[in-house]
């Protein structure tokens, strides 16, 4: 597993280093100091936490595939409440929330920046691909109580991390986040 770093997207929040100091080092200005790197064996969960902590989506995870590998980015399909569709290609390891924000998809506020503490990135996961998404944590289920128009397939998009298997995932957005 490798951590891919988009240094141009890093704005120096330092959240990656805060949650995974063993893996991420920052320069004197608070920006990530290293280039992309391989995750040490046994540190995969720590790497995932560090990647998810980045509100800018500057970090992503990739399987060790070698230099000749072709990376196919999964496409997510966001559907606004009024029906307008947005197809977004996403680097695996990015949260669904960050993918929507990066692509300018309206309807996700993300007031807490992806820390699962506000409920303003609520969406409905639909279609066959939704069955491949990991189950919601207890913390996420508790935060969904704060969301509007919650349905059985509601999720906080900040807690859904994109994998290659999620190609074609449909995320329908609610009429309002507040």
PDB file of C-alpha atoms in Angstrom:
ATOM      1  CA  UNK A   1       0.000   0.000   0.000  1.00  0.00           C
ATOM      2  CA  UNK A   2       1.221   3.485  -0.834  1.00  0.00           C
ATOM      3  CA  UNK A   3       0.203   6.919   0.326  1.00  0.00           C
ATOM      4  CA  UNK A   4      -0.090   9.281  -2.625  1.00  0.00           C
ATOM      5  CA  UNK A   5       0.424  12.934  -1.709  1.00  0.00           C
ATOM      6  CA  UNK A   6      -0.844  15.843  -3.784  1.00  0.00           C
ATOM      7  CA  UNK A   7       1.365  18.566  -2.305  1.00  0.00           C
ATOM      8  CA  UNK A   8      -0.444  21.244  -4.313  1.00  0.00           C
ATOM      9  CA  UNK A   9      -3.684  20.407  -2.480  1.00  0.00           C
ATOM     10  CA  UNK A  10      -2.117  20.444   1.007  1.00  0.00           C
ATOM     11  CA  UNK A  11      -2.979  23.633   2.894  1.00  0.00           C
ATOM     12  CA  UNK A  12      -1.182  22.786   6.120  1.00  0.00           C
ATOM     13  CA  UNK A  13      -4.003  21.714   8.452  1.00  0.00           C
ATOM     14  CA  UNK A  14      -1.715  18.979   9.790  1.00  0.00           C
ATOM     15  CA  UNK A  15      -4.571  16.629  10.642  1.00  0.00           C
ATOM     16  CA  UNK A  16      -2.771  13.685   9.018  1.00  0.00           C
ATOM     17  CA  UNK A  17       0.175  14.146  11.354  1.00  0.00           C
ATOM     18  CA  UNK A  18      -2.109  14.675  14.334  1.00  0.00           C
ATOM     19  CA  UNK A  19      -3.832  11.290  13.921  1.00  0.00           C
ATOM     20  CA  UNK A  20      -0.840   9.349  12.562  1.00  0.00           C
ATOM     21  CA  UNK A  21       2.438  11.024  13.661  1.00  0.00           C
ATOM     22  CA  UNK A  22       4.336   7.792  13.052  1.00  0.00           C
ATOM     23  CA  UNK A  23       3.665   8.088   9.306  1.00  0.00           C
ATOM     24  CA  UNK A  24       3.312  11.773   8.473  1.00  0.00           C
ATOM     25  CA  UNK A  25       5.909  14.472   9.061  1.00  0.00           C
ATOM     26  CA  UNK A  26       5.341  18.178   8.511  1.00  0.00           C
ATOM     27  CA  UNK A  27       7.748  20.909   7.480  1.00  0.00           C
ATOM     28  CA  UNK A  28       8.284  24.064   9.550  1.00  0.00           C
ATOM     29  CA  UNK A  29       5.215  25.681   7.934  1.00  0.00           C
ATOM     30  CA  UNK A  30       2.883  22.792   8.750  1.00  0.00           C
ATOM     31  CA  UNK A  31       2.782  21.284   5.261  1.00  0.00           C
ATOM     32  CA  UNK A  32       3.396  17.608   4.602  1.00  0.00           C
ATOM     33  CA  UNK A  33       7.150  17.198   4.266  1.00  0.00           C
ATOM     34  CA  UNK A  34       7.462  13.877   2.481  1.00  0.00           C
ATOM     35  CA  UNK A  35       6.716  12.719  -1.023  1.00  0.00           C
ATOM     36  CA  UNK A  36       4.472   9.732  -1.695  1.00  0.00           C
ATOM     37  CA  UNK A  37       5.656   6.684   0.237  1.00  0.00           C
ATOM     38  CA  UNK A  38       5.012   3.014   0.960  1.00  0.00           C
ATOM     39  CA  UNK A  39       3.125   2.186   4.133  1.00  0.00           C
ATOM     40  CA  UNK A  40       5.079  -0.072   6.483  1.00  0.00           C
ATOM     41  CA  UNK A  41       3.590  -3.518   7.061  1.00  0.00           C
ATOM     42  CA  UNK A  42       1.126  -3.397   9.945  1.00  0.00           C
ATOM     43  CA  UNK A  43       0.476   0.353   9.624  1.00  0.00           C
ATOM     44  CA  UNK A  44      -2.341   0.127   7.063  1.00  0.00           C
ATOM     45  CA  UNK A  45      -5.117   1.167   9.496  1.00  0.00           C
ATOM     46  CA  UNK A  46      -3.033   4.106  10.695  1.00  0.00           C
ATOM     47  CA  UNK A  47      -2.458   5.166   7.085  1.00  0.00           C
ATOM     48  CA  UNK A  48      -6.196   5.053   6.386  1.00  0.00           C
ATOM     49  CA  UNK A  49      -6.888   7.244   9.437  1.00  0.00           C
ATOM     50  CA  UNK A  50      -4.300   9.777   8.275  1.00  0.00           C
ATOM     51  CA  UNK A  51      -5.725   9.874   4.751  1.00  0.00           C
ATOM     52  CA  UNK A  52      -9.298  10.299   6.017  1.00  0.00           C
ATOM     53  CA  UNK A  53      -8.203  13.115   8.351  1.00  0.00           C
ATOM     54  CA  UNK A  54      -7.153  15.366   5.449  1.00  0.00           C
ATOM     55  CA  UNK A  55     -10.037  17.780   4.783  1.00  0.00           C
ATOM     56  CA  UNK A  56      -8.504  18.835   1.465  1.00  0.00           C
ATOM     57  CA  UNK A  57      -8.254  15.321   0.025  1.00  0.00           C
ATOM     58  CA  UNK A  58      -4.512  15.821  -0.542  1.00  0.00           C
ATOM     59  CA  UNK A  59      -3.795  12.228   0.496  1.00  0.00           C
ATOM     60  CA  UNK A  60      -4.952   8.965  -1.021  1.00  0.00           C
ATOM     61  CA  UNK A  61      -4.124   5.290  -0.756  1.00  0.00           C
ATOM     62  CA  UNK A  62      -3.105   3.031  -3.611  1.00  0.00           C
ATOM     63  CA  UNK A  63      -2.214  -0.619  -3.774  1.00  0.00           C
ATOM     64  CA  UNK A  64       1.428  -1.407  -4.486  1.00  0.00           C
ATOM     65  CA  UNK A  65       1.109  -1.951  -8.196  1.00  0.00           C
ATOM     66  CA  UNK A  66       4.538  -1.198  -9.612  1.00  0.00           C
ATOM     67  CA  UNK A  67       5.557   1.529 -12.045  1.00  0.00           C
ATOM     68  CA  UNK A  68       3.804   0.044 -15.096  1.00  0.00           C
ATOM     69  CA  UNK A  69       0.373  -0.218 -13.481  1.00  0.00           C
ATOM     70  CA  UNK A  70      -2.568   1.639 -14.947  1.00  0.00           C
ATOM     71  CA  UNK A  71      -4.824   3.188 -12.349  1.00  0.00           C
ATOM     72  CA  UNK A  72      -8.498   3.334 -13.299  1.00  0.00           C
ATOM     73  CA  UNK A  73     -10.346   5.842 -11.191  1.00  0.00           C
ATOM     74  CA  UNK A  74     -13.823   4.869 -10.028  1.00  0.00           C
ATOM     75  CA  UNK A  75     -16.668   7.150 -11.069  1.00  0.00           C
ATOM     76  CA  UNK A  76     -19.222   8.278  -8.493  1.00  0.00           C
ATOM     77  CA  UNK A  77     -22.619   9.561  -9.590  1.00  0.00           C
ATOM     78  CA  UNK A  78     -24.025  12.376  -7.454  1.00  0.00           C
ATOM     79  CA  UNK A  79     -27.666  13.293  -8.023  1.00  0.00           C
ATOM     80  CA  UNK A  80     -28.913  16.590  -6.638  1.00  0.00           C
ATOM     81  CA  UNK A  81     -32.368  16.704  -5.037  1.00  0.00           C
ATOM     82  CA  UNK A  82     -33.765  18.328  -8.216  1.00  0.00           C
ATOM     83  CA  UNK A  83     -32.336  15.519 -10.367  1.00  0.00           C
ATOM     84  CA  UNK A  84     -29.183  17.097 -11.843  1.00  0.00           C
ATOM     85  CA  UNK A  85     -26.469  14.450 -12.185  1.00  0.00           C
ATOM     86  CA  UNK A  86     -22.725  14.870 -11.651  1.00  0.00           C
ATOM     87  CA  UNK A  87     -20.272  12.112 -12.659  1.00  0.00           C
ATOM     88  CA  UNK A  88     -17.015  12.460 -10.771  1.00  0.00           C
ATOM     89  CA  UNK A  89     -13.851  10.387 -11.123  1.00  0.00           C
ATOM     90  CA  UNK A  90     -12.274   9.864  -7.722  1.00  0.00           C
ATOM     91  CA  UNK A  91      -8.900   8.708  -6.448  1.00  0.00           C
ATOM     92  CA  UNK A  92      -9.428   5.667  -4.171  1.00  0.00           C
ATOM     93  CA  UNK A  93      -8.865   6.599  -0.540  1.00  0.00           C
ATOM     94  CA  UNK A  94     -10.768   9.882  -0.868  1.00  0.00           C
ATOM     95  CA  UNK A  95     -13.975  10.358   1.099  1.00  0.00           C
ATOM     96  CA  UNK A  96     -17.190  10.684  -0.909  1.00  0.00           C
ATOM     97  CA  UNK A  97     -17.693  14.064   0.783  1.00  0.00           C
ATOM     98  CA  UNK A  98     -14.287  15.354  -0.331  1.00  0.00           C
ATOM     99  CA  UNK A  99     -14.896  14.073  -3.861  1.00  0.00           C
ATOM    100  CA  UNK A 100     -18.133  16.081  -4.019  1.00  0.00           C
ATOM    101  CA  UNK A 101     -16.493  19.214  -2.633  1.00  0.00           C
ATOM    102  CA  UNK A 102     -13.500  18.918  -4.985  1.00  0.00           C
ATOM    103  CA  UNK A 103     -15.857  18.611  -7.962  1.00  0.00           C
ATOM    104  CA  UNK A 104     -18.086  21.490  -6.885  1.00  0.00           C
ATOM    105  CA  UNK A 105     -21.179  19.318  -6.433  1.00  0.00           C
ATOM    106  CA  UNK A 106     -23.798  21.470  -4.658  1.00  0.00           C
ATOM    107  CA  UNK A 107     -25.771  20.062  -1.751  1.00  0.00           C
ATOM    108  CA  UNK A 108     -23.034  18.935   0.647  1.00  0.00           C
ATOM    109  CA  UNK A 109     -22.121  21.549   3.258  1.00  0.00           C
ATOM    110  CA  UNK A 110     -19.511  19.584   5.251  1.00  0.00           C
ATOM    111  CA  UNK A 111     -19.508  22.091   8.095  1.00  0.00           C
ATOM    112  CA  UNK A 112     -17.151  20.001  10.263  1.00  0.00           C
ATOM    113  CA  UNK A 113     -14.696  19.325   7.442  1.00  0.00           C
ATOM    114  CA  UNK A 114     -15.190  15.591   7.521  1.00  0.00           C
ATOM    115  CA  UNK A 115     -14.771  14.774  11.203  1.00  0.00           C
ATOM    116  CA  UNK A 116     -18.205  13.134  11.583  1.00  0.00           C
ATOM    117  CA  UNK A 117     -19.464  15.771  13.978  1.00  0.00           C
ATOM    118  CA  UNK A 118     -22.182  17.730  12.155  1.00  0.00           C
ATOM    119  CA  UNK A 119     -24.334  15.616   9.805  1.00  0.00           C
ATOM    120  CA  UNK A 120     -24.223  18.161   6.940  1.00  0.00           C
ATOM    121  CA  UNK A 121     -22.744  15.765   4.382  1.00  0.00           C
ATOM    122  CA  UNK A 122     -25.721  13.412   4.420  1.00  0.00           C
ATOM    123  CA  UNK A 123     -26.483  11.417   1.287  1.00  0.00           C
ATOM    124  CA  UNK A 124     -28.396   8.333   0.194  1.00  0.00           C
ATOM    125  CA  UNK A 125     -26.290   5.498  -1.243  1.00  0.00           C
ATOM    126  CA  UNK A 126     -28.207   3.700  -3.963  1.00  0.00           C
ATOM    127  CA  UNK A 127     -27.829   0.919  -6.492  1.00  0.00           C
ATOM    128  CA  UNK A 128     -26.035  -2.415  -6.523  1.00  0.00           C
ATOM    129  CA  UNK A 129     -22.678  -0.850  -5.729  1.00  0.00           C
ATOM    130  CA  UNK A 130     -23.981   0.475  -2.387  1.00  0.00           C
ATOM    131  CA  UNK A 131     -23.881  -3.089  -1.045  1.00  0.00           C
ATOM    132  CA  UNK A 132     -20.061  -3.012  -1.417  1.00  0.00           C
ATOM    133  CA  UNK A 133     -19.676  -0.051   0.938  1.00  0.00           C
ATOM    134  CA  UNK A 134     -18.497  -0.787   4.484  1.00  0.00           C
ATOM    135  CA  UNK A 135     -21.170  -0.507   7.165  1.00  0.00           C
ATOM    136  CA  UNK A 136     -21.588   2.713   9.128  1.00  0.00           C
ATOM    137  CA  UNK A 137     -19.821   2.969  12.483  1.00  0.00           C
ATOM    138  CA  UNK A 138     -21.732   3.542  15.727  1.00  0.00           C
ATOM    139  CA  UNK A 139     -20.468   7.138  15.749  1.00  0.00           C
ATOM    140  CA  UNK A 140     -21.784   7.729  12.228  1.00  0.00           C
ATOM    141  CA  UNK A 141     -25.160   6.217  13.066  1.00  0.00           C
ATOM    142  CA  UNK A 142     -25.380   8.513  16.115  1.00  0.00           C
ATOM    143  CA  UNK A 143     -24.575  11.574  13.968  1.00  0.00           C
ATOM    144  CA  UNK A 144     -27.201  10.586  11.401  1.00  0.00           C
ATOM    145  CA  UNK A 145     -29.753  11.370  14.108  1.00  0.00           C
ATOM    146  CA  UNK A 146     -28.874  15.034  13.461  1.00  0.00           C
ATOM    147  CA  UNK A 147     -29.521  14.811   9.702  1.00  0.00           C
ATOM    148  CA  UNK A 148     -32.763  15.667   7.909  1.00  0.00           C
ATOM    149  CA  UNK A 149     -34.931  13.046   6.143  1.00  0.00           C
ATOM    150  CA  UNK A 150     -32.841  10.046   7.175  1.00  0.00           C
ATOM    151  CA  UNK A 151     -33.637   6.804   5.325  1.00  0.00           C
ATOM    152  CA  UNK A 152     -32.316   3.250   5.810  1.00  0.00           C
ATOM    153  CA  UNK A 153     -29.664   3.849   3.124  1.00  0.00           C
ATOM    154  CA  UNK A 154     -28.526   7.226   4.529  1.00  0.00           C
ATOM    155  CA  UNK A 155     -24.826   7.771   5.139  1.00  0.00           C
ATOM    156  CA  UNK A 156     -22.554  10.617   6.132  1.00  0.00           C
ATOM    157  CA  UNK A 157     -20.425  10.937   3.030  1.00  0.00           C
ATOM    158  CA  UNK A 158     -17.370  11.989   5.053  1.00  0.00           C
ATOM    159  CA  UNK A 159     -17.283   8.456   6.458  1.00  0.00           C
ATOM    160  CA  UNK A 160     -17.498   6.620   3.132  1.00  0.00           C
ATOM    161  CA  UNK A 161     -14.008   6.112   1.715  1.00  0.00           C
ATOM    162  CA  UNK A 162     -13.873   5.398  -2.009  1.00  0.00           C
ATOM    163  CA  UNK A 163     -12.434   2.099  -3.209  1.00  0.00           C
ATOM    164  CA  UNK A 164     -12.008   0.814  -6.759  1.00  0.00           C
ATOM    165  CA  UNK A 165     -14.997  -1.480  -6.139  1.00  0.00           C
ATOM    166  CA  UNK A 166     -17.272   1.568  -5.784  1.00  0.00           C
ATOM    167  CA  UNK A 167     -17.213   2.441  -9.489  1.00  0.00           C
ATOM    168  CA  UNK A 168     -20.761   3.499 -10.399  1.00  0.00           C
ATOM    169  CA  UNK A 169     -21.880   4.259  -6.822  1.00  0.00           C
ATOM    170  CA  UNK A 170     -24.932   6.536  -6.832  1.00  0.00           C
ATOM    171  CA  UNK A 171     -25.188   9.167  -4.101  1.00  0.00           C
ATOM    172  CA  UNK A 172     -28.535  10.956  -4.089  1.00  0.00           C
ATOM    173  CA  UNK A 173     -28.490  14.190  -2.098  1.00  0.00           C
ATOM    174  CA  UNK A 174     -31.315  15.255   0.243  1.00  0.00           C
ATOM    175  CA  UNK A 175     -33.430  18.365  -0.283  1.00  0.00           C
ATOM    176  CA  UNK A 176     -31.538  20.129   2.527  1.00  0.00           C
ATOM    177  CA  UNK A 177     -28.644  19.543   4.919  1.00  0.00           C
ATOM    178  CA  UNK A 178     -29.930  21.999   7.539  1.00  0.00           C
TER     179      UNK A 178
END
